[in-house]
Coordinates of C-alpha atoms and ligand atoms in Angstrom, one line a residue:
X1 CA 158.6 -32.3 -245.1
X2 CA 160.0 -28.8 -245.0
X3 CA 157.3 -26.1 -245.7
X4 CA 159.1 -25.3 -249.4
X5 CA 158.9 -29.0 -250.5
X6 CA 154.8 -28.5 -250.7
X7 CA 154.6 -28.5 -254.5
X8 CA 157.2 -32.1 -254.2
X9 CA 155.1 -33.3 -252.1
X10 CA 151.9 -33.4 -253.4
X11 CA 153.1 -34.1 -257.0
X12 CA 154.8 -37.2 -254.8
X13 CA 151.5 -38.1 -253.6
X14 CA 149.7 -38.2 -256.4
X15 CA 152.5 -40.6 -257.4
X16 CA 151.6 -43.0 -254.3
X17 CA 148.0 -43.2 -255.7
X18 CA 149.2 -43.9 -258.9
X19 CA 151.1 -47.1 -258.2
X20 CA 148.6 -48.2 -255.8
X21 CA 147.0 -51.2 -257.9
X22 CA 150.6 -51.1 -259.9
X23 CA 153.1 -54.7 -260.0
X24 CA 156.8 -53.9 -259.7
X25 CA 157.3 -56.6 -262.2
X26 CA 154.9 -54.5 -264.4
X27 CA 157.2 -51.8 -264.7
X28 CA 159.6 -53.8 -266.5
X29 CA 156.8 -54.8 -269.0
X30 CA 156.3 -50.3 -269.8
X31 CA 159.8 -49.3 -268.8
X32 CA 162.0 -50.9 -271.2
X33 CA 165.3 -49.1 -269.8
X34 CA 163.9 -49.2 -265.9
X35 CA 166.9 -51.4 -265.0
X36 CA 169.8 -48.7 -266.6
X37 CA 168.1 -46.1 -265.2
X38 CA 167.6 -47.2 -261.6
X39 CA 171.0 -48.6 -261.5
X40 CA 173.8 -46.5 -260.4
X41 CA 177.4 -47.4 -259.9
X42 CA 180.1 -45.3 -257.7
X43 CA 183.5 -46.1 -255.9
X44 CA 182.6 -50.0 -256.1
X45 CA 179.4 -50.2 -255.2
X46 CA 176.2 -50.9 -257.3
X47 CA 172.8 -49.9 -256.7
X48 CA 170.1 -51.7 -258.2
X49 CA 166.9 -50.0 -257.4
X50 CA 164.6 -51.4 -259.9
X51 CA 162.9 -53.5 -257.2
X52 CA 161.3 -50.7 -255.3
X53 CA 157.5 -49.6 -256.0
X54 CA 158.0 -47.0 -258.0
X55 CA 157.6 -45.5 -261.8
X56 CA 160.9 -43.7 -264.0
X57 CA 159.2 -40.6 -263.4
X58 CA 159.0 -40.7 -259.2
X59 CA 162.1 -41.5 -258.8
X60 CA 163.0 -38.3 -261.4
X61 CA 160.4 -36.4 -258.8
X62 CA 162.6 -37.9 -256.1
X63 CA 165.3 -36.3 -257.6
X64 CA 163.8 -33.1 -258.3
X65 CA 162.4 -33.2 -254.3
X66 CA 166.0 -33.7 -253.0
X67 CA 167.4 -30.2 -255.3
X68 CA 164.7 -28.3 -253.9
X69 CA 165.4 -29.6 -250.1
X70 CA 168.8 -28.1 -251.2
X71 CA 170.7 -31.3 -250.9
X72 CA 174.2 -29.7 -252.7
X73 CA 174.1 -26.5 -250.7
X74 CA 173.7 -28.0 -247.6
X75 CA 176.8 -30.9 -248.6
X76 CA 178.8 -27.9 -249.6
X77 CA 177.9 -26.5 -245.7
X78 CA 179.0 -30.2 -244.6
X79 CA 182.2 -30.3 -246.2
X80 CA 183.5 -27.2 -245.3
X81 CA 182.9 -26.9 -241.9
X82 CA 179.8 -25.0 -241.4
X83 CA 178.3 -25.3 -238.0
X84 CA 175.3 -27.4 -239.6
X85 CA 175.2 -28.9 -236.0
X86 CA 173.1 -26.1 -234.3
X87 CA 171.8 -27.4 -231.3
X88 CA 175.5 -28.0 -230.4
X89 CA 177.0 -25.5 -232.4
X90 CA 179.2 -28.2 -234.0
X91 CA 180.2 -28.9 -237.3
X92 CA 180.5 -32.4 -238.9
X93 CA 183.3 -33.0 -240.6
X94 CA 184.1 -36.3 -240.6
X95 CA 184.5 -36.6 -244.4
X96 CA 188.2 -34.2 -243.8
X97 CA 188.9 -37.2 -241.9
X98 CA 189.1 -39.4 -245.1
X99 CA 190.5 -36.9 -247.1
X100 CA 194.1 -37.8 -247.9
X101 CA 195.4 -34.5 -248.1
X102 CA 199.1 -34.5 -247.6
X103 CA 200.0 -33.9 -243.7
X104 CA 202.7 -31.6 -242.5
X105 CA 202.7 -27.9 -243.0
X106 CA 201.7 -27.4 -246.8
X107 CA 198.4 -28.9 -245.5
X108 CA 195.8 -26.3 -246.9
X109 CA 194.2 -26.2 -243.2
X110 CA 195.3 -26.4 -239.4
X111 CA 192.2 -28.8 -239.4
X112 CA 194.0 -31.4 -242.0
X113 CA 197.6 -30.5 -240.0
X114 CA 196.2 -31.9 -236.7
X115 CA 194.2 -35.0 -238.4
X116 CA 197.4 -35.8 -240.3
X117 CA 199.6 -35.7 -237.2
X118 CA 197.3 -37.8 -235.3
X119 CA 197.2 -40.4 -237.6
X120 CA 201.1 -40.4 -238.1
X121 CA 201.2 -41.1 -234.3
X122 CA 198.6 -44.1 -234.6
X123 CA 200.6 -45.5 -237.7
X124 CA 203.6 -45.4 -235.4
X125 CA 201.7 -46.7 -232.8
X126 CA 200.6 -49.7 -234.7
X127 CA 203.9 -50.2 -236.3
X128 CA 205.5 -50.3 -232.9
X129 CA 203.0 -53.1 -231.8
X130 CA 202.7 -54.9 -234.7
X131 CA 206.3 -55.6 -235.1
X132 CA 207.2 -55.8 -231.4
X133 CA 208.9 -52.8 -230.6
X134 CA 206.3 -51.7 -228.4
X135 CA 205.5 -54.7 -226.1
X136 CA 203.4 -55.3 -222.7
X137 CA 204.9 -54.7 -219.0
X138 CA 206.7 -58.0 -218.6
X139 CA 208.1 -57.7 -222.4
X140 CA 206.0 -59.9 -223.6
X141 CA 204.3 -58.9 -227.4
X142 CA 200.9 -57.9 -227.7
X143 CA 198.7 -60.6 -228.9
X144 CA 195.4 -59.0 -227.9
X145 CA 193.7 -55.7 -228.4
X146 CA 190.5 -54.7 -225.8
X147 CA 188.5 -51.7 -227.4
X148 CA 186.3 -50.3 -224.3
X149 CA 183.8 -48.0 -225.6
X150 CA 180.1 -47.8 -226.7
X151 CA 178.0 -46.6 -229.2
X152 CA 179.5 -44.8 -231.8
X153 CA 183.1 -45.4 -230.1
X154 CA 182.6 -49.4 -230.6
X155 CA 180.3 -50.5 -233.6
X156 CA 182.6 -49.2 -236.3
X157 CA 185.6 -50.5 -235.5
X158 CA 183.9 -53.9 -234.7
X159 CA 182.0 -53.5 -238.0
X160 CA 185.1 -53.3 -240.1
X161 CA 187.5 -55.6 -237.4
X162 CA 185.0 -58.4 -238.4
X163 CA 184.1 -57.4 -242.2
X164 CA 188.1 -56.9 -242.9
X165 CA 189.1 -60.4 -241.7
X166 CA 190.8 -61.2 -244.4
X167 CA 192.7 -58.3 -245.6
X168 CA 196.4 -57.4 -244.8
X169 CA 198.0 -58.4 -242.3
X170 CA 197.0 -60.6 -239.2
X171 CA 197.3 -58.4 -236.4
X172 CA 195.9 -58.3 -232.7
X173 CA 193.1 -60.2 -232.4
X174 CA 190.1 -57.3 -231.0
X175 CA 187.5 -58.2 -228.5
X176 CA 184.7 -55.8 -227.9
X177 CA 183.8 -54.6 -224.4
X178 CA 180.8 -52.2 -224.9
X179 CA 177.9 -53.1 -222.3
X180 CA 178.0 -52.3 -218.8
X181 CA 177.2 -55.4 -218.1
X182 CA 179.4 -57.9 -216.1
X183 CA 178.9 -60.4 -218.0
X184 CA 180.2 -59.3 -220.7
X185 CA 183.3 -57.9 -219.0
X186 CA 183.5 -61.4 -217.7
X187 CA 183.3 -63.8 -221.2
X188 CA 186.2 -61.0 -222.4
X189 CA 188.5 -61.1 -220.2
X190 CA 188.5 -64.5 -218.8
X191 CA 190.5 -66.0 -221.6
X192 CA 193.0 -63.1 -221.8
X193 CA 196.5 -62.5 -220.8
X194 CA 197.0 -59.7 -219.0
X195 CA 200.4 -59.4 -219.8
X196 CA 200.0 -59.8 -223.3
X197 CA 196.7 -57.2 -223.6
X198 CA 196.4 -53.9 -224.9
X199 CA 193.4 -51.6 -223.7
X200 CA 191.7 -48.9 -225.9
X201 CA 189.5 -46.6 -224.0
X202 CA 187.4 -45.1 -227.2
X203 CA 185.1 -42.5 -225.7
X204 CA 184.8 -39.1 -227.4
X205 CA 182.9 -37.2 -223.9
X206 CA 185.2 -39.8 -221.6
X207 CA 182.1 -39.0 -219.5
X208 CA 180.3 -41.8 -220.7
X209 CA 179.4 -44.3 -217.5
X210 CA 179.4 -47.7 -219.1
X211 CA 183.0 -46.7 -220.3
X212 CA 184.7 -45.7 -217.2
X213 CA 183.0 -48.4 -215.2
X214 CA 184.6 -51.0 -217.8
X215 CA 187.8 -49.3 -218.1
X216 CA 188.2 -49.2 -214.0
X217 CA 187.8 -52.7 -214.0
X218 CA 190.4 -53.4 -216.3
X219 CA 192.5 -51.6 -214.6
X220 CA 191.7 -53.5 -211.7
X221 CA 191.7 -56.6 -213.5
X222 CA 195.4 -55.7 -214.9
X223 CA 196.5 -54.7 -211.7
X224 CA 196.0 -58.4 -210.2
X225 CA 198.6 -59.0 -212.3
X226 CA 200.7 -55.8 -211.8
X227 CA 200.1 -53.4 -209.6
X228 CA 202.4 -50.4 -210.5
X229 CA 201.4 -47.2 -212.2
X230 CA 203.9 -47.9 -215.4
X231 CA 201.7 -51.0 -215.6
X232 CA 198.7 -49.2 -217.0
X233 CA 201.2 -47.3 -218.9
X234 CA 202.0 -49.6 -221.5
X235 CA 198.7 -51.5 -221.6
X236 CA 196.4 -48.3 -221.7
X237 CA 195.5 -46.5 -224.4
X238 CA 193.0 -43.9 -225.4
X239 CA 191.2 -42.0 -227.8
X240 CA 188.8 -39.1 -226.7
X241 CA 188.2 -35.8 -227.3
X242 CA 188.4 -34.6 -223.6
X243 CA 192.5 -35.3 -222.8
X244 CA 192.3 -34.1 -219.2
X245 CA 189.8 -36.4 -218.2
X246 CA 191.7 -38.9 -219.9
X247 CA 195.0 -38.1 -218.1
X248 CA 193.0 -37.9 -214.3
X249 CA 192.1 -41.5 -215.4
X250 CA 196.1 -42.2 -215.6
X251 CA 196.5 -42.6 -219.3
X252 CA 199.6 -41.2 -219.9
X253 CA 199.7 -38.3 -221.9
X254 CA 201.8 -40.0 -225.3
X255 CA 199.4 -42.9 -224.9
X256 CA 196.3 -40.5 -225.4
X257 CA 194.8 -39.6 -229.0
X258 CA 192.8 -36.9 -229.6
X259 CA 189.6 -36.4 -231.6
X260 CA 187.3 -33.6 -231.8
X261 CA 184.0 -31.9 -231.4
X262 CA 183.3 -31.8 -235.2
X263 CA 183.5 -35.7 -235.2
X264 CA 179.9 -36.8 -234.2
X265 CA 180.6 -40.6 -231.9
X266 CA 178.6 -42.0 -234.9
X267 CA 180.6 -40.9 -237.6
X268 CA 183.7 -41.4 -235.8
X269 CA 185.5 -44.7 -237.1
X270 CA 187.5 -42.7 -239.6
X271 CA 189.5 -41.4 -236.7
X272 CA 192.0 -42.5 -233.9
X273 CA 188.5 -44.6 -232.7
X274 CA 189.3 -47.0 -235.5
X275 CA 193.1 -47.9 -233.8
X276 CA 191.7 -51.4 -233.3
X277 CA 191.0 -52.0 -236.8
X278 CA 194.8 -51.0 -238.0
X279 CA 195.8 -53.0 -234.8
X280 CA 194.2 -55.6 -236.0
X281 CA 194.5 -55.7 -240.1
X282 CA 197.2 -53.3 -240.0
X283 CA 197.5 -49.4 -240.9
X284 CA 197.6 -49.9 -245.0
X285 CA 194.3 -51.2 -244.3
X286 CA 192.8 -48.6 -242.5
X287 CA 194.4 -46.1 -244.8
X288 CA 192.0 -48.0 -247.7
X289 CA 189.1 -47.9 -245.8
X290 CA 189.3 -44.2 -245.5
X291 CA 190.3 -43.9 -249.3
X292 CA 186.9 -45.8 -250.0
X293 CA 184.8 -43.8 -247.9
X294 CA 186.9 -40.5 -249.5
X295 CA 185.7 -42.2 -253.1
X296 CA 182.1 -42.3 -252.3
X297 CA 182.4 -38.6 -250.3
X298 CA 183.7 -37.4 -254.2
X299 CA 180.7 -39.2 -256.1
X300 CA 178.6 -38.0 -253.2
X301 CA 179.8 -33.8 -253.7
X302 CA 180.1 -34.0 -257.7
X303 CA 177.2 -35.6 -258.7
X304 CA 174.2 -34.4 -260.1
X305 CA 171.4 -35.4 -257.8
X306 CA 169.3 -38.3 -260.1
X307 CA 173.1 -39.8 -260.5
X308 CA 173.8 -39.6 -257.3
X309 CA 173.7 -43.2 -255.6
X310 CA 173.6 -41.9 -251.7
X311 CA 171.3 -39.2 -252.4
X312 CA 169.2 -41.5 -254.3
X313 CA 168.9 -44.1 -252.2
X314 CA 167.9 -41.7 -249.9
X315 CA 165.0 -40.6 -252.3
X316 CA 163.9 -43.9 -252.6
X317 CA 163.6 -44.4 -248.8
X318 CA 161.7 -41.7 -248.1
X319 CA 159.4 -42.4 -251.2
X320 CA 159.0 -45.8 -248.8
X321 CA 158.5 -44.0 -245.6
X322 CA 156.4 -40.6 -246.5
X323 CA 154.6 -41.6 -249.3
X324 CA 154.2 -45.5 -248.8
X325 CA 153.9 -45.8 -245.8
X326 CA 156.8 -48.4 -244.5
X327 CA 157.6 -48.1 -241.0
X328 CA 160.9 -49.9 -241.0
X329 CA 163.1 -51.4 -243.6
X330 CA 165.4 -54.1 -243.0
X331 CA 168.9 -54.6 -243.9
X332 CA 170.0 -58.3 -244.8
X333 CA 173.7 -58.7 -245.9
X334 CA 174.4 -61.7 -247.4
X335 CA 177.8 -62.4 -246.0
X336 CA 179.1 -63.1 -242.7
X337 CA 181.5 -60.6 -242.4
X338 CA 178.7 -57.7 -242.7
X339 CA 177.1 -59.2 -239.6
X340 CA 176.9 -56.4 -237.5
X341 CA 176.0 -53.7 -240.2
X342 CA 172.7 -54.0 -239.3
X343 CA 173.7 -52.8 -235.5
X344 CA 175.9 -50.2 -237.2
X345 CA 173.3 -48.9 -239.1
X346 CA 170.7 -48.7 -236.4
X347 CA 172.7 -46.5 -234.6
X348 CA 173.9 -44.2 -237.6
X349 CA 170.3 -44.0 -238.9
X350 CA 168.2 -44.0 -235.9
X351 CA 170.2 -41.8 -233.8
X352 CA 170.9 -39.3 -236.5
X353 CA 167.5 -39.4 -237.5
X354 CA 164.9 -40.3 -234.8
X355 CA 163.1 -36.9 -234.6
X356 CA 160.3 -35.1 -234.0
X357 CA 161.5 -31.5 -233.9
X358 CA 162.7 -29.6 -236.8
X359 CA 165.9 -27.5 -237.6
X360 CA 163.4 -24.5 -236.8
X361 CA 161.7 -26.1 -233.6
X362 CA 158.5 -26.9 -234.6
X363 CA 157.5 -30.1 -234.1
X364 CA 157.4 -32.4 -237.3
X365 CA 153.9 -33.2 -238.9
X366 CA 155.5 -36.0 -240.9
X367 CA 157.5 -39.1 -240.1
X368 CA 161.5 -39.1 -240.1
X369 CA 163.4 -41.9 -239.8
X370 CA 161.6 -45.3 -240.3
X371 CA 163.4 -48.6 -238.0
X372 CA 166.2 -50.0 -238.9
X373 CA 166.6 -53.3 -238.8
X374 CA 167.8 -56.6 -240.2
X375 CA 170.0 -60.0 -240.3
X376 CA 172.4 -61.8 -242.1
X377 CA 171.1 -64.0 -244.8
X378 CA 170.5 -66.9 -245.6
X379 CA 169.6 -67.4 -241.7
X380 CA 166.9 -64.6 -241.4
X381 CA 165.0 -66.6 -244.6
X382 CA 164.7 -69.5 -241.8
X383 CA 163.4 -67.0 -239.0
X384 CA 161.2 -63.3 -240.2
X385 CA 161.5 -64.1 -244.1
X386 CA 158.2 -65.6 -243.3
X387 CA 156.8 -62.0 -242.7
X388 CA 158.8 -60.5 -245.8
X389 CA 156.7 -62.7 -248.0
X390 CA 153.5 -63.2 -246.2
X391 CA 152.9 -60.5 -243.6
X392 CA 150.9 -57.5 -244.1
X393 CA 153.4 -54.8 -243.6
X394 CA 155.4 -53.3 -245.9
X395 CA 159.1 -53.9 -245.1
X396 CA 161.7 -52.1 -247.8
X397 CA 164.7 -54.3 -248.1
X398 CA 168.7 -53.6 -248.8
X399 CA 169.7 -56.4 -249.8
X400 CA 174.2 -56.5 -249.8
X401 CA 176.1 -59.1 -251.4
X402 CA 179.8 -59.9 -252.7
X403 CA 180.1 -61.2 -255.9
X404 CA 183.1 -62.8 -255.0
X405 CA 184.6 -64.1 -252.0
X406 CA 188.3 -64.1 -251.1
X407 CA 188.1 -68.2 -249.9
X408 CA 184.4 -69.6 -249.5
X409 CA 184.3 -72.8 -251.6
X410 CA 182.6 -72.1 -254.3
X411 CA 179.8 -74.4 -253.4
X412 CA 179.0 -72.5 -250.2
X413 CA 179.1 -68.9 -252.5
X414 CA 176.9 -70.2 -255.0
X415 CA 174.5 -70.9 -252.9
X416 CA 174.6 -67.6 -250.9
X417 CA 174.1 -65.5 -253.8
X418 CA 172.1 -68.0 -255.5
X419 CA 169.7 -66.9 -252.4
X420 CA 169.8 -63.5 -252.3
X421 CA 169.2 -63.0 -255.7
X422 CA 166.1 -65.6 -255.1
X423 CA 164.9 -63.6 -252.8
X424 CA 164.9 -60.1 -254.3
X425 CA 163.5 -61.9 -257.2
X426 CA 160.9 -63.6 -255.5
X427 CA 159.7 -60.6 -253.1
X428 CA 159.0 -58.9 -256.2
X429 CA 157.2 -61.5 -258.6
X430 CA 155.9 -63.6 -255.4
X431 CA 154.4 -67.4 -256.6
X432 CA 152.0 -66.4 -258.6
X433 CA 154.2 -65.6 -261.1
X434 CA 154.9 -67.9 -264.4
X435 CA 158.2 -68.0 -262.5
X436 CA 157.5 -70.6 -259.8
X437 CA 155.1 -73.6 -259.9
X438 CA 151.3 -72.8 -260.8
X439 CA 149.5 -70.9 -258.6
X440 CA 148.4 -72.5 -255.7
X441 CA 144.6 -72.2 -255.0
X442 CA 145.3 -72.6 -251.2
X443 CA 145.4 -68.4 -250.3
X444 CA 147.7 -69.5 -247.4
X445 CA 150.0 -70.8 -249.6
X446 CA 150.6 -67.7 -252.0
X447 CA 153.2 -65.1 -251.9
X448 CA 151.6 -62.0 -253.0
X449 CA 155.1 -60.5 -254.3
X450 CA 155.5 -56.8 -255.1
X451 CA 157.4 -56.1 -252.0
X452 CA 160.0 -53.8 -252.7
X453 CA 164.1 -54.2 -252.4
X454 CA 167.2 -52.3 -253.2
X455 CA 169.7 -54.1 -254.4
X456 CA 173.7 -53.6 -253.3
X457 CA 176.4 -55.7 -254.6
X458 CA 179.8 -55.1 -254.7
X459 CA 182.4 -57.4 -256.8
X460 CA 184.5 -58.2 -254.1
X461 CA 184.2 -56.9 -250.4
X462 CA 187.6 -55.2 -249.5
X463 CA 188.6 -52.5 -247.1
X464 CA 188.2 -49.7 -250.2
X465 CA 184.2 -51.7 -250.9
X466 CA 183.4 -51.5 -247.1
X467 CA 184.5 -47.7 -246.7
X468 CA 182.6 -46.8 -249.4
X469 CA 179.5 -49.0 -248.0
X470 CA 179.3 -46.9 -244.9
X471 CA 180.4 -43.6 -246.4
X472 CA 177.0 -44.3 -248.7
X473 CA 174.6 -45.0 -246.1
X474 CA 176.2 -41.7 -243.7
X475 CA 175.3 -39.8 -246.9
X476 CA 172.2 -41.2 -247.4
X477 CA 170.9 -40.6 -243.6
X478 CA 172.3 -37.0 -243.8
X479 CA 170.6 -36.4 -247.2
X480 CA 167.0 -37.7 -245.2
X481 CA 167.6 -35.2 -242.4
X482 CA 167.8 -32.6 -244.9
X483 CA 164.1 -33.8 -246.3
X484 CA 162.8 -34.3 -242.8
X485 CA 163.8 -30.7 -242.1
X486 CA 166.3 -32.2 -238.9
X487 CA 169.4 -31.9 -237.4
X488 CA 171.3 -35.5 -237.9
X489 CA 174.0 -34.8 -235.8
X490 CA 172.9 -33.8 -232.5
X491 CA 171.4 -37.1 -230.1
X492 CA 169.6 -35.0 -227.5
X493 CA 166.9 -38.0 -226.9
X494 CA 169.3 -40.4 -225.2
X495 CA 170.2 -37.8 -222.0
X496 CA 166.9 -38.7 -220.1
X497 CA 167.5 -42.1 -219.8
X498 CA 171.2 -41.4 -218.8
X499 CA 170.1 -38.7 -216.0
X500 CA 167.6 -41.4 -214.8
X501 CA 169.5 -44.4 -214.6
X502 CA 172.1 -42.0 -212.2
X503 CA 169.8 -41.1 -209.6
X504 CA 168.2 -44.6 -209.5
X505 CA 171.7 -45.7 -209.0
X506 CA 171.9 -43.5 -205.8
X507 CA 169.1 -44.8 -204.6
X508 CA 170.4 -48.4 -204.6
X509 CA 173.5 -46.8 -202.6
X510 CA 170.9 -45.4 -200.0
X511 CA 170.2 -42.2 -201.2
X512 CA 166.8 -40.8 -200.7
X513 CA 164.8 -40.5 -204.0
X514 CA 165.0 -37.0 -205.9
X515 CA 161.7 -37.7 -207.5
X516 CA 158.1 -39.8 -206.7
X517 CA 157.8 -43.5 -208.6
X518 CA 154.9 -44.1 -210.3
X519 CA 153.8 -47.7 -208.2
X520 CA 155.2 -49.8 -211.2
X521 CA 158.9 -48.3 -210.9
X522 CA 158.6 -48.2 -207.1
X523 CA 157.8 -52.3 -206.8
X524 CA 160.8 -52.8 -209.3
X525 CA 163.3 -50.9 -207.4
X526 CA 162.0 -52.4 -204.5
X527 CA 162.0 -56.0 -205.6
X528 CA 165.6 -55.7 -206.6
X529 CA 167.1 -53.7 -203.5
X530 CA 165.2 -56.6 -201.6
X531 CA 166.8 -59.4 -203.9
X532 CA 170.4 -57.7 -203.2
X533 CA 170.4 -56.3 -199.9
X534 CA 173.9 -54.9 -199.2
X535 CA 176.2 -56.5 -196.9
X536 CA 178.9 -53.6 -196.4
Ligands
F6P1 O1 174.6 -42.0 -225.6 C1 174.8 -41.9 -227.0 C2 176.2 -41.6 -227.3 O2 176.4 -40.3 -226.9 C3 176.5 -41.8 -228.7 O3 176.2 -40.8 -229.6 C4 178.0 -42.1 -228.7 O4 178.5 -42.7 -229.8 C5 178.1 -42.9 -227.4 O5 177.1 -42.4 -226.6 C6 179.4 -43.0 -226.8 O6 179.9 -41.8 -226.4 P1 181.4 -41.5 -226.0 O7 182.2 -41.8 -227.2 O8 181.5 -40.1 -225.6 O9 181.7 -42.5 -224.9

């Protein structure tokens, strides 16, 4: 923890020992307004942390921790542009992407001009497609959308393709190509039209390998069908921060949307990279999902810290990783169409904040980010549940639910929720409890209990509920770096592996190696350029 959080800390500590031998359940018993208190409400979603391991007064401390790591100063910084990125000398402004400011030229900055122009051209865009004006080579209308990108230029937009199925209109349908791997390339396109197929080439750097390799092959794959330049034209698309290398590709210039260096890839969905998701549900959509996430950014700048649902859910996880000791928490929505928020988290969280140097370059002597992880429920109950109960980690939980659902029957709902809850509830009390049936004298067959949840529920999960959802947990990672003393916006650890996969590459085109292999590496390479010898 940053040097000036000392006093914080230790007055946390002594609030770990404190609850050492202490139930959660207890804390009802001496707390008589615990549940009010640890329940905070903002732009549709609910918090419910009255599940966690923790006292009134820690998660006051936690509050009183996050004003002294200077939580509101630094959100001011974030909001207005300060370079807060330093190792890149970036800003991170993705919340003025969400902010509906009025485009044109009374827009208060040339910032808000350029995001409001660009996102008039993608409403046009998607109003040309999804009413026919714009249509494929052969005249044919689109029926399919391919988004080609990776990382933070892919889980977003198939995060809120798949959550927002039900919403507005049916559009495109959007298939996913992320991983270099032919394979996948393979199980996409084999069941699409070419001359009914849109491509989206989502890469911020356009220097990203897997990208260009799967966007060459679809412009191989499309050219089977048509070979001519005008082709690629009207079934290309892109969205990038680097234009040039964009147009050397042969995206046409019109067909290219820009974004911007103070867009991190991770927080990037609220730009031009989410075109799929108003290809696919339509712009009025999109245009809610960005008003939710602008809700929860208002709550998130306006609110005094112990009110404040991202910053205290924030708190509350590092209570669970500093003080208790968790080493990863997992994330189990219960409802399909939040399947992959767990992969959308790992990425937000664990590339933001998987560090071990400090905004001042020393290196950390406490732990940042814990793993993120998690499932869709009630399926993970059948598979790791298991270790929730009876395992002897501690594993937080976030447990997500809808209250409502636009058309499950109502047999199917019941049961979901009927789970969730269960589960939060029985986590906490485990079976020896006067809830369940009388303890059991078998020790294998106990649940000890007191394993700690958050609880998120929204009553219905929309495209103004899911914006907010994601705006919450952005918030809530950047409110951690500030505690850990990091920068979340920077992503430095993944070059190595990048830089090495490249010359290994060369080497299976016959290069010499620019470095010694250590024996295990050296009978890999081997064993595979003996497996594929080349031909040509
Ligand atoms: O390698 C990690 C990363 O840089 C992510 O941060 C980013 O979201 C992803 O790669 C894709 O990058 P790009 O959008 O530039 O292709």
């Amino acid at each position: 923890m940053k040097a000036d959080l000392d006093e914080h800390t230790s007055k946390l500590r002594h609030h770990a020992g404190n609850v050492a031998d202490a139930r959660i359940a207890g804390f009802f018993e001496t707390e008589p307004d615990r549940l009010q208190r640890t329940t905070l409400s903002a732009a549709g979603i609910h918090l419910d942390l009255s599940k966690n391991l923790l006292a009134l007064p820690t998660l006051d401390a936690l509050a009183e921790m996050a004003d002294a790591a200077g939580v509101a100063a630094a959100t001011n910084a974030m909001f207005s542009g300060a370079l807060i990125n330093h190792t890149e000398q970036r800003a991170a402004l993705h919340t003025a992407l969400r902010n509906p400011d009025t485009p044109g030229d009374e827009s208060p900055s040339p910032k808000a001009r350029e995001v409001g122009d660009v996102r008039q051209r993608m409403a046009l865009l998607v109003d040309h497609i999804l009413t026919g004006q714009r249509r494929g080579y052969s005249g044919e209308t689109f029926t399919d959308v391919v988004n080609i990108g990776i990382g933070g230029s892919h889980l977003g937009p198939q995060l809120a393709c798949d959550a927002l199925r039900y919403e507005g209109q049916a559009g495109l349908t959007a298939h996913f190509l992320a991983n270099v791997d032919g394979g996948e390339f393979e199980r996409i396109v084999h069941r699409l039209n070419p001359a009914t197929t849109l491509f989206v080439v989502a890469s911020k750097s356009f220097a990203t390998v897997e990208t260009r390799l799967n966007a060459r092959s679809a412009k191989t794959w499309l050219a089977q069908w048509r070979a001519e330049p005008a082709a690629i034209a009207h079934h290309f698309i892109a969205v990038t921060a680097n234009v040039d290398k964009a147009e050397q590709f042969g995206i046409a210039s019109e067909n290219i949307f820009p974004i911007w260096d103070w867009v991190g890839g991770r927080y990037s969905m609220w730009s031009a990279i989410g075109v799929p998701i108003a290809l696919c549900r339509g712009m009025d959509v999109f245009r809610d999902l960005l008003a939710g996430a602008h809700a929860m950014d208002k709550h998130f700048l306006s609110s005094p810290m112990r009110a404040n649902l991202p910053v205290m859910m924030a708190m509350c996880g590092i209570w669970n990783t500093n003080f208790l000791g968790a080493e990863s928490y997992a994330v189990i929505p219960y409802d399909d169409r939040l399947r992959y928020l767990p992969d959308y988290l790992q990425q937000l969280e664990m590339e933001s904040n998987g560090k071990s140097v400090s905004i001042g370059n020393a290196g950390l002597t406490h732990h940042s980010a814990p793993v993120t992880w998690g499932g869709l429920g009630t399926n993970a109950q059948h598979a790791f549940f298991q270790l929730l109960h009876q395992g002897t980690r501690l594993i937080p939980i976030d447990f997500i639910v809808a209250l409502q659902h636009p058309c499950a029957p109502r047999q199917h709902h019941d049961m979901l929720v009927a789970n969730c809850i269960a589960q939060a509830e029985g986590l906490m009390n485990g079976s020896n409890s006067a809830l369940e049936n009388a303890p059991s004298i078998d020790p294998h067959r106990q649940t000890p209990g007191n394993r700690p949840s958050s609880f998120i529920s929204v009553d219905s999960l929309d495209a103004h509920t899911l914006g907010a959802l994601i705006a919450m947990y952005e918030h809530k990672t950047f409110v951690q770096s500030l505690v850990w003393d990091i920068n979340a916006f920077d992503q430095w650890g993944v070059e190595l592996g990048k830089h090495l996969a490249n010359s290994i590459l060369d080497e299976f085109a016959g290069a010499p190696p620019t470095r010694p292999h250590d024996p295990s590496t050296a009978a890999l390479l081997e064993r595979y350029l003996s497996l594929n010898s080349r031909t040509e």
